XYZ file of C-alpha atoms in Angstrom:
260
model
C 136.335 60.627 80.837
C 135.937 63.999 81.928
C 137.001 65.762 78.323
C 134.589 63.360 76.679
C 131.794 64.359 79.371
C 131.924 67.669 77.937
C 132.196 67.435 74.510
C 128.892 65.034 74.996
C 127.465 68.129 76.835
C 128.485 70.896 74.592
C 127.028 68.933 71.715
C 123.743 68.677 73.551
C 123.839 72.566 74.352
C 124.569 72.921 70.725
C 121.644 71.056 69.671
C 118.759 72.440 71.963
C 120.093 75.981 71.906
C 117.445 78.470 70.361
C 119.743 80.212 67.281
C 116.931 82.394 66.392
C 117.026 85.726 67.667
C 113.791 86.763 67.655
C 112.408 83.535 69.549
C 115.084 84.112 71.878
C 113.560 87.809 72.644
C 110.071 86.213 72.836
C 110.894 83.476 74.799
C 113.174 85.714 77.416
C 109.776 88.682 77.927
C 107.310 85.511 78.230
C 109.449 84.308 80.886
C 110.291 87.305 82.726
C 106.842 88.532 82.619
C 105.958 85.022 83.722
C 108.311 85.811 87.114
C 107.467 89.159 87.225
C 103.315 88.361 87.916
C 104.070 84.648 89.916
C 106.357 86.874 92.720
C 104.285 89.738 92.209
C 101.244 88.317 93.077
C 102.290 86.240 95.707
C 103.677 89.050 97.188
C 100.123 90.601 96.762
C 98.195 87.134 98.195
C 100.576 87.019 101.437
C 98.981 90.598 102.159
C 95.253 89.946 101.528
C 94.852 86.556 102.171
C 96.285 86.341 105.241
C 93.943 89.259 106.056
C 97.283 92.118 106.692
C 99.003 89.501 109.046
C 101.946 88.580 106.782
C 103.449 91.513 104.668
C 102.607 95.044 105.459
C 101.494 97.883 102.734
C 104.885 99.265 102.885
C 106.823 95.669 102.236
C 104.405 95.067 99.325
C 105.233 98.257 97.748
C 109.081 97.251 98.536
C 108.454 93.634 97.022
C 107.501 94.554 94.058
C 110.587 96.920 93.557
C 112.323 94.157 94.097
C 110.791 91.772 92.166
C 111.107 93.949 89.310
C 114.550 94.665 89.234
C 115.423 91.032 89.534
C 113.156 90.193 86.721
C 114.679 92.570 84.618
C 118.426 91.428 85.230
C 117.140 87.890 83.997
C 116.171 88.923 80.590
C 117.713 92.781 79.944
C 120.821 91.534 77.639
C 118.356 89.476 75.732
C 114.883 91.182 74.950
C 115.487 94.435 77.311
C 113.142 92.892 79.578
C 110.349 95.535 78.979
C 107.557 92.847 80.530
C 105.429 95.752 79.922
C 103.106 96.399 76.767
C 103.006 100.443 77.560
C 107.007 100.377 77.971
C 107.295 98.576 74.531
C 104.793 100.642 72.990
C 107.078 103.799 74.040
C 110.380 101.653 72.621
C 108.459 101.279 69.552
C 107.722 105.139 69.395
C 111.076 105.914 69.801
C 112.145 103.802 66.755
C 113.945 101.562 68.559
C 111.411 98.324 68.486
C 109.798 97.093 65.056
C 105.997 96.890 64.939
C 105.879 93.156 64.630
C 108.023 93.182 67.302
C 106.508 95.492 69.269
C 102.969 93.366 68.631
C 104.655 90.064 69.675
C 106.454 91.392 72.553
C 102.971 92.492 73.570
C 101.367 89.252 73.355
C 104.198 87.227 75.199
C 104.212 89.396 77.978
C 100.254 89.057 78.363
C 100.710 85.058 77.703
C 103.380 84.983 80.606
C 101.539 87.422 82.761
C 98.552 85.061 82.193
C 100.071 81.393 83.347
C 102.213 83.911 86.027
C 98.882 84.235 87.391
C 97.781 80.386 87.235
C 100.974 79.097 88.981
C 100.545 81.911 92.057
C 96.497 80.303 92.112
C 97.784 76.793 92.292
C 100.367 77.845 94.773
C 98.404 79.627 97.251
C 94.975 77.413 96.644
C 94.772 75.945 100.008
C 95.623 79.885 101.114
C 92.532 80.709 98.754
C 89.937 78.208 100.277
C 91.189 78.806 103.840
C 90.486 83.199 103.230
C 86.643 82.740 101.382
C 86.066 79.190 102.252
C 85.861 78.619 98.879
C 83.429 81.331 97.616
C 85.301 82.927 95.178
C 84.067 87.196 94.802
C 84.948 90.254 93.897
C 83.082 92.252 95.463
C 83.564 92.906 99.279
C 86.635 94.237 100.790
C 87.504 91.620 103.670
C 86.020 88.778 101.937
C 86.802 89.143 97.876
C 90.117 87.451 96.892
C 89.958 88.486 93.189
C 91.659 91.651 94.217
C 95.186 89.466 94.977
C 94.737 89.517 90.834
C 94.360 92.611 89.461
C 93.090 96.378 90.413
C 90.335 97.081 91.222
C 88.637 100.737 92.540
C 89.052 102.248 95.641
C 85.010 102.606 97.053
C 85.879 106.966 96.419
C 86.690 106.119 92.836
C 83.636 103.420 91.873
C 82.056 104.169 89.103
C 83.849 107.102 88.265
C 85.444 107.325 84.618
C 87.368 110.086 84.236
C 89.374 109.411 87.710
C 90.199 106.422 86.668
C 91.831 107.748 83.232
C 93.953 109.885 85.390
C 95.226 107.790 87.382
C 96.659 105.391 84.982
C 97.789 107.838 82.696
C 100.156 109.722 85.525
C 100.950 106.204 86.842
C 102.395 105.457 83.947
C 103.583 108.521 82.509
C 105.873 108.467 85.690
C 107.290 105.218 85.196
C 108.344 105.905 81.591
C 109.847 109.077 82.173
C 111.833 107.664 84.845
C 112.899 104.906 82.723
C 113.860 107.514 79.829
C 115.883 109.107 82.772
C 117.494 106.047 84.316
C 118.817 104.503 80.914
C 119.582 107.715 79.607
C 123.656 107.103 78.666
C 123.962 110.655 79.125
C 123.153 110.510 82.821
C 126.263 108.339 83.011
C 124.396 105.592 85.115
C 126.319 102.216 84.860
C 124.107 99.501 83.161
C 124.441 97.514 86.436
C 122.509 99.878 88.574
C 119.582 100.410 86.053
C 116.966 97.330 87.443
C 117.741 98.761 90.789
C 116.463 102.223 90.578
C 113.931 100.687 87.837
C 112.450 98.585 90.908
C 113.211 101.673 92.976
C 110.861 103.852 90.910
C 108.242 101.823 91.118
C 108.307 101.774 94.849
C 108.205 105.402 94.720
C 105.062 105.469 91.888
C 103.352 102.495 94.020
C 103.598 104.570 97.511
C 102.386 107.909 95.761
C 99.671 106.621 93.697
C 98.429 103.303 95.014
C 95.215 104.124 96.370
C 92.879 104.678 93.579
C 92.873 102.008 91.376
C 95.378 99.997 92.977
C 93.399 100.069 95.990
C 94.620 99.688 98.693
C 98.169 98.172 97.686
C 99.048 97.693 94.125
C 99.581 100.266 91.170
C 98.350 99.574 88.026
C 101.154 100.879 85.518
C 101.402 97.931 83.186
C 98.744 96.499 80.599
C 99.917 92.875 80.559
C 100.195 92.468 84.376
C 96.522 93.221 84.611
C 94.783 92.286 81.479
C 96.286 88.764 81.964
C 95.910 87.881 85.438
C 92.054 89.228 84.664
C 91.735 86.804 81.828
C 92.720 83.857 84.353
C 90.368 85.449 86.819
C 87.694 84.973 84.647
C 87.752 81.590 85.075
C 87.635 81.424 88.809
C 85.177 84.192 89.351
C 83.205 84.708 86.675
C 81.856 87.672 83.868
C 82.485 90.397 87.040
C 85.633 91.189 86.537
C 84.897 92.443 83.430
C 82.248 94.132 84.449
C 82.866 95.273 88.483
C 82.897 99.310 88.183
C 85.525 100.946 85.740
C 87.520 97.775 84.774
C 88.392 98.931 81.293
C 90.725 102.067 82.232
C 93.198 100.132 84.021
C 93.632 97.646 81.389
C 93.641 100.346 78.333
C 95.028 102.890 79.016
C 98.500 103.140 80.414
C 99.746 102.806 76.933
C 98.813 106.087 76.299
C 100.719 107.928 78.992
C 103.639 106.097 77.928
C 103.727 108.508 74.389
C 104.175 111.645 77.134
């Protein structure tokens, strides 16, 4: 009984497993990216909309590190687990991603950073009404919730538009080069340890450069973790999150830096 047991379920792997490579790499960045934004912005919604009392800024920053380096151990051996439009960009630069890739990479990793987005709102709804009471804004720094979504501006950087440029383009920048550094074979750092210091440079980046358009707790170094948590934002509050101070730089512009 128990030989035929598995040849019944080796049959059934057989038959539902995905053969083609390329839908295998999709399918493995949609679903990390989809982890990567449902931790990472519960992580962010503890923080804000329990008003500071559960997580601190420090454990957010440390959250995310870790949430990233676990995310990238669940797809690395598959797509490379890049979860990151700017970082895939900067593959594709270096010859090592195709363009078609490098375009559909993109748009899973905004599609999973999207529905991350939706399942941390139906998660933490009741967490939601109970902060705002149900008014949903964006504005207002104790009482907006649209900030557990995506960045918005520190009140020293609104309306600025050259700040804002800056700050995502170092952001950035610094992430890349790290990564260049940390999977760099001639550094002789085993494969293993890569997601750690990975997550571990993004602590750094989010404790050094958090306060600008991150404000006050989350740095904006990846297109697809804010563009697509925006676009399900839009939904719940409205045209203003397009349209709240300098929304466009965060969203843009980190795949530039990532060419440095």
């Amino acid at each position: 009984m128990a030989a035929s047991h598995h040849v019944i379920v080796d049959k059934a792997r057989k038959r539902i497993s995905i053969k083609d490579n390329l839908l295998r790499e999709l399918l493995a960045e949609l679903g990390a990216t989809f982890l990567l934004v449902f931790l990472g912005l519960c992580n962010v919604a503890q923080f804000v909309l329990t008003q500071h009392k559960v997580n601190s800024w420090v454990s957010v920053q440390l959250g995310w590190g870790l949430i990233i380096t676990f995310c990238i151990y669940t797809a690395a051996r598959t797509s490379g687990a890049h979860m990151n439009p700017a970082i895939s960009f900067m593959i594709y630069t270096f010859g090592q991603l195709t363009l078609k890739k490098f375009l559909l990479y993109s748009l899973m990793q905004l599609i999973g950073a999207f529905f991350g987005s939706a399942a941390m709102y139906a998660y933490y709804y009741p967490l939601f009404d109970y902060f705002d009471g149900g008014n949903r804004t964006v504005s207002g720094e104790n009482t907006s919730s649209a900030m557990v979504f995506c960045s918005y501006p520190g009140a020293h950087m609104k309306d600025a538009i050259f700040g804002p440029f800056v700050d995502q383009f170092v952001g950035t920048a610094a992430l890349a080069f790290m990564i260049c550094v940390i999977c760099d074979d001639r550094n002789e750092i085993p494969k293993y340890l890569r997601p750690l210091l990975i997550g571990l440079s993004v602590v750094m980046i989010g404790t050094c450069f958090a306060v600008n358009l991150g404000y006050p707790w989350i740095i904006q170094i990846n297109p697809a973790r804010d563009l697509g948590p925006r676009l399900f934002s839009f939904f719940v509050y409205g045209s203003e999150v397009f349209t709240f101070s300098a929304y466009l730089y965060p969203s843009r512009h980190p795949s530039t830096s990532s060419l440095q």
